[in-house]
C-alpha positions as a LaTeX table, in Angstrom:
\begin{tabular}{lrrr}
\hline
Residue & $x$ (\AA) & $y$ (\AA) & $z$ (\AA) \\
\hline
Ala1 & $-7.23$ & 60.48 & $-2.43$ \\
Val2 & $-7.96$ & 59.46 & 1.07 \\
Glu3 & $-6.26$ & 61.22 & 3.97 \\
Val4 & $-5.69$ & 59.32 & 7.14 \\
Thr5 & $-4.66$ & 61.06 & 10.38 \\
Leu6 & $-3.25$ & 58.93 & 13.14 \\
Leu7 & $-4.03$ & 60.05 & 16.63 \\
Pro8 & $-1.11$ & 60.22 & 19.19 \\
Ser9 & $-0.98$ & 57.43 & 21.68 \\
Ser10 & 0.90 & 56.65 & 24.83 \\
Pro11 & 4.68 & 55.84 & 24.27 \\
Asp12 & 5.94 & 52.24 & 23.93 \\
Ala13 & 7.97 & 50.55 & 26.70 \\
Pro14 & 11.50 & 51.53 & 27.37 \\
Phe15 & 13.95 & 48.82 & 26.31 \\
Asp16 & 17.24 & 47.27 & 27.39 \\
Leu17 & 17.02 & 48.43 & 30.99 \\
His18 & 20.25 & 47.99 & 32.98 \\
Ala19 & 20.79 & 48.53 & 36.71 \\
Glu20 & 24.07 & 48.97 & 38.48 \\
Leu21 & 24.88 & 49.59 & 42.11 \\
Ala22 & 26.43 & 52.95 & 43.07 \\
Gly23 & 26.96 & 52.87 & 46.78 \\
Ser24 & 23.41 & 52.97 & 48.20 \\
Ala25 & 21.89 & 54.06 & 45.03 \\
Ile26 & 20.88 & 52.27 & 41.71 \\
Asn27 & 22.14 & 53.71 & 38.47 \\
Leu28 & 19.68 & 52.97 & 35.60 \\
Ser29 & 20.23 & 53.18 & 31.87 \\
Phe30 & 17.63 & 52.34 & 29.18 \\
Gly31 & 16.57 & 52.81 & 25.57 \\
Val32 & 14.11 & 55.48 & 24.59 \\
Pro33 & 10.88 & 53.98 & 23.09 \\
Pro34 & 8.92 & 55.53 & 20.24 \\
Asp35 & 6.78 & 58.38 & 21.56 \\
Asn36 & 3.87 & 57.51 & 19.21 \\
Gly37 & 3.20 & 61.03 & 18.09 \\
Ser38 & 3.24 & 62.79 & 21.42 \\
Gln39 & 6.64 & 63.97 & 22.90 \\
Ile40 & 7.78 & 62.13 & 25.97 \\
Ile41 & 7.65 & 64.54 & 28.93 \\
Gly42 & 8.60 & 62.36 & 31.87 \\
Trp43 & 9.72 & 59.01 & 33.20 \\
Gln44 & 8.56 & 57.03 & 36.22 \\
Tyr45 & 10.19 & 54.07 & 38.07 \\
Ser46 & 9.00 & 51.27 & 40.31 \\
Thr47 & 11.16 & 49.40 & 42.78 \\
Asn48 & 8.49 & 46.75 & 43.54 \\
Asn49 & 7.82 & 45.24 & 40.00 \\
Gly50 & 5.30 & 47.79 & 38.97 \\
Thr51 & 2.98 & 48.04 & 42.05 \\
Asp52 & 3.96 & 51.62 & 43.08 \\
Trp53 & 5.42 & 54.35 & 40.79 \\
Arg54 & 7.43 & 57.49 & 41.44 \\
Ser55 & 8.73 & 60.25 & 39.20 \\
Leu56 & 12.23 & 59.51 & 37.79 \\
Ala57 & 14.12 & 62.75 & 38.37 \\
Gly58 & 17.50 & 63.71 & 36.94 \\
Val59 & 17.17 & 61.76 & 33.64 \\
Thr60 & 20.01 & 62.53 & 31.33 \\
Gly61 & 21.29 & 61.41 & 27.96 \\
Asp62 & 20.58 & 62.04 & 24.28 \\
Gly63 & 19.87 & 60.01 & 21.19 \\
Met64 & 18.37 & 56.66 & 22.07 \\
Arg65 & 19.79 & 56.13 & 25.63 \\
Arg66 & 18.83 & 57.72 & 28.94 \\
Ser67 & 20.24 & 57.26 & 32.52 \\
Ala68 & 19.20 & 58.23 & 35.95 \\
Thr69 & 19.95 & 57.39 & 39.53 \\
Ile70 & 17.38 & 56.18 & 42.16 \\
Thr71 & 18.04 & 56.57 & 45.90 \\
His72 & 14.45 & 55.87 & 47.31 \\
Glu73 & 11.92 & 53.05 & 47.16 \\
Ser74 & 8.74 & 53.73 & 45.04 \\
Thr75 & 6.58 & 52.53 & 47.96 \\
Gly76 & 4.75 & 54.71 & 50.48 \\
Asp77 & 5.29 & 58.39 & 50.16 \\
Gly78 & 8.59 & 57.81 & 48.18 \\
Asn79 & 10.73 & 59.00 & 50.99 \\
Thr80 & 12.12 & 55.62 & 52.11 \\
Ala81 & 15.74 & 55.31 & 51.15 \\
Leu82 & 16.81 & 52.09 & 49.28 \\
Gln83 & 17.71 & 49.46 & 51.97 \\
Ala84 & 20.82 & 47.43 & 52.35 \\
Gly85 & 20.04 & 43.66 & 52.12 \\
His86 & 16.91 & 44.11 & 50.03 \\
Gln87 & 16.26 & 42.96 & 46.52 \\
Tyr88 & 14.45 & 45.41 & 44.14 \\
Glu89 & 12.60 & 44.50 & 40.97 \\
Val90 & 12.93 & 47.82 & 39.03 \\
Arg91 & 10.79 & 48.89 & 36.03 \\
Val92 & 10.62 & 52.22 & 34.11 \\
His93 & 7.99 & 53.57 & 31.79 \\
Ala94 & 7.67 & 56.75 & 29.77 \\
Val95 & 4.94 & 59.45 & 29.99 \\
Asn96 & 3.65 & 61.66 & 27.19 \\
Gly97 & 0.74 & 63.91 & 26.74 \\
Val98 & $-1.65$ & 60.90 & 26.20 \\
Gly99 & $-0.51$ & 59.10 & 29.33 \\
Ser100 & 1.87 & 56.42 & 30.57 \\
Gly101 & 3.25 & 53.77 & 28.41 \\
Pro102 & 3.72 & 50.16 & 29.23 \\
Asp103 & 6.45 & 49.07 & 31.57 \\
Ser104 & 9.95 & 48.06 & 30.63 \\
Gln105 & 10.96 & 44.45 & 31.41 \\
Pro106 & 12.03 & 44.23 & 35.06 \\
Val107 & 15.61 & 44.04 & 36.34 \\
Thr108 & 16.41 & 42.59 & 39.81 \\
Ile109 & 19.20 & 44.23 & 41.79 \\
Gly110 & 20.04 & 44.00 & 45.59 \\
Leu111 & 21.90 & 46.29 & 47.82 \\
Pro112 & 24.47 & 44.35 & 49.75 \\
Asn113 & 24.30 & 44.31 & 53.55 \\
Ala114 & 26.25 & 46.99 & 55.33 \\
Gly115 & 29.94 & 45.94 & 55.22 \\
Ala116 & 29.43 & 43.22 & 52.66 \\
Pro117 & 31.42 & 43.48 & 49.42 \\
Ala118 & 29.85 & 44.74 & 46.22 \\
Lys119 & 29.36 & 42.26 & 43.35 \\
Pro120 & 32.26 & 41.46 & 40.83 \\
Thr121 & 31.99 & 43.38 & 37.52 \\
Gly122 & 33.26 & 42.57 & 34.07 \\
Val123 & 32.44 & 38.87 & 34.47 \\
Ser124 & 33.22 & 36.56 & 31.45 \\
Ala125 & 33.45 & 32.82 & 31.32 \\
Ala126 & 35.12 & 30.49 & 28.74 \\
Pro127 & 35.94 & 26.77 & 28.53 \\
Ala128 & 39.23 & 25.91 & 30.26 \\
Gly129 & 40.44 & 22.33 & 30.13 \\
Asp130 & 37.63 & 20.15 & 31.54 \\
Gly131 & 36.03 & 23.22 & 33.36 \\
Ile132 & 35.12 & 26.72 & 32.92 \\
Gly133 & 37.40 & 29.63 & 33.56 \\
Val134 & 35.86 & 32.87 & 34.91 \\
Asp135 & 37.47 & 36.30 & 34.75 \\
Phe136 & 36.25 & 39.28 & 36.73 \\
Thr137 & 37.12 & 42.50 & 38.28 \\
Ala138 & 37.27 & 42.26 & 42.08 \\
Pro139 & 34.63 & 44.48 & 43.82 \\
Asn140 & 34.98 & 46.98 & 46.54 \\
Gln141 & 35.66 & 44.82 & 49.56 \\
Gly142 & 33.23 & 46.79 & 52.02 \\
Asp143 & 34.13 & 46.89 & 55.60 \\
Ser144 & 36.50 & 43.98 & 55.75 \\
Ala145 & 38.80 & 41.90 & 53.52 \\
Ile146 & 37.29 & 39.46 & 51.03 \\
Ile147 & 38.40 & 35.95 & 52.25 \\
Lys148 & 36.85 & 33.80 & 49.45 \\
Tyr149 & 34.67 & 33.85 & 46.35 \\
Gln150 & 31.84 & 31.49 & 45.68 \\
Tyr151 & 30.06 & 30.44 & 42.46 \\
Ser152 & 26.54 & 28.98 & 41.84 \\
Thr153 & 25.27 & 26.70 & 39.01 \\
Asp154 & 21.72 & 26.89 & 40.32 \\
Asp155 & 20.73 & 30.61 & 40.25 \\
Gly156 & 22.27 & 31.24 & 43.75 \\
Ala157 & 20.49 & 28.55 & 45.64 \\
Thr158 & 23.75 & 27.04 & 46.75 \\
Gly159 & 27.34 & 28.34 & 46.69 \\
Thr160 & 30.56 & 26.54 & 46.11 \\
Asp161 & 33.95 & 27.88 & 47.13 \\
Ala162 & 35.99 & 28.87 & 44.08 \\
Pro163 & 39.70 & 28.58 & 43.72 \\
Thr164 & 41.27 & 31.93 & 42.62 \\
Ala165 & 44.33 & 33.05 & 40.86 \\
Gly166 & 45.55 & 36.41 & 39.65 \\
Ala167 & 46.08 & 39.96 & 40.88 \\
\hline
\end{tabular}
């Protein structure tokens, strides 16, 4: 009989990364990757698509999901707070005794300008007559009342005013 011993390797990439706004912070949730024979001992995040990395503190969860909140950019010394009006390309990777694993797929999230409303949540769309009906939960309005909603069919390059109905 031949005995084969597999050496541990760095963990696989976290999967199913989600990012949600929480005031001036970003709440992350992600799937735990295989540790490949060496226990995961930490997590790191990047807010600039993998160029700069910082330790991801306060990771919670059990089973196959984890969550954490980031409040600072990963650039420079890591002490710059996330900035209103900026878009962030966030990635996460796991660290074990062998080293850092590959990066998760990126998620892009922007912090609204001060006073601007947050984004609608619970968005769903379905055919409605000769158009598309969209349902959503209205966001926090920010510093002033929401006066209209807009939609885009070209990834946000242009916006068209949307008629609204409901409570």
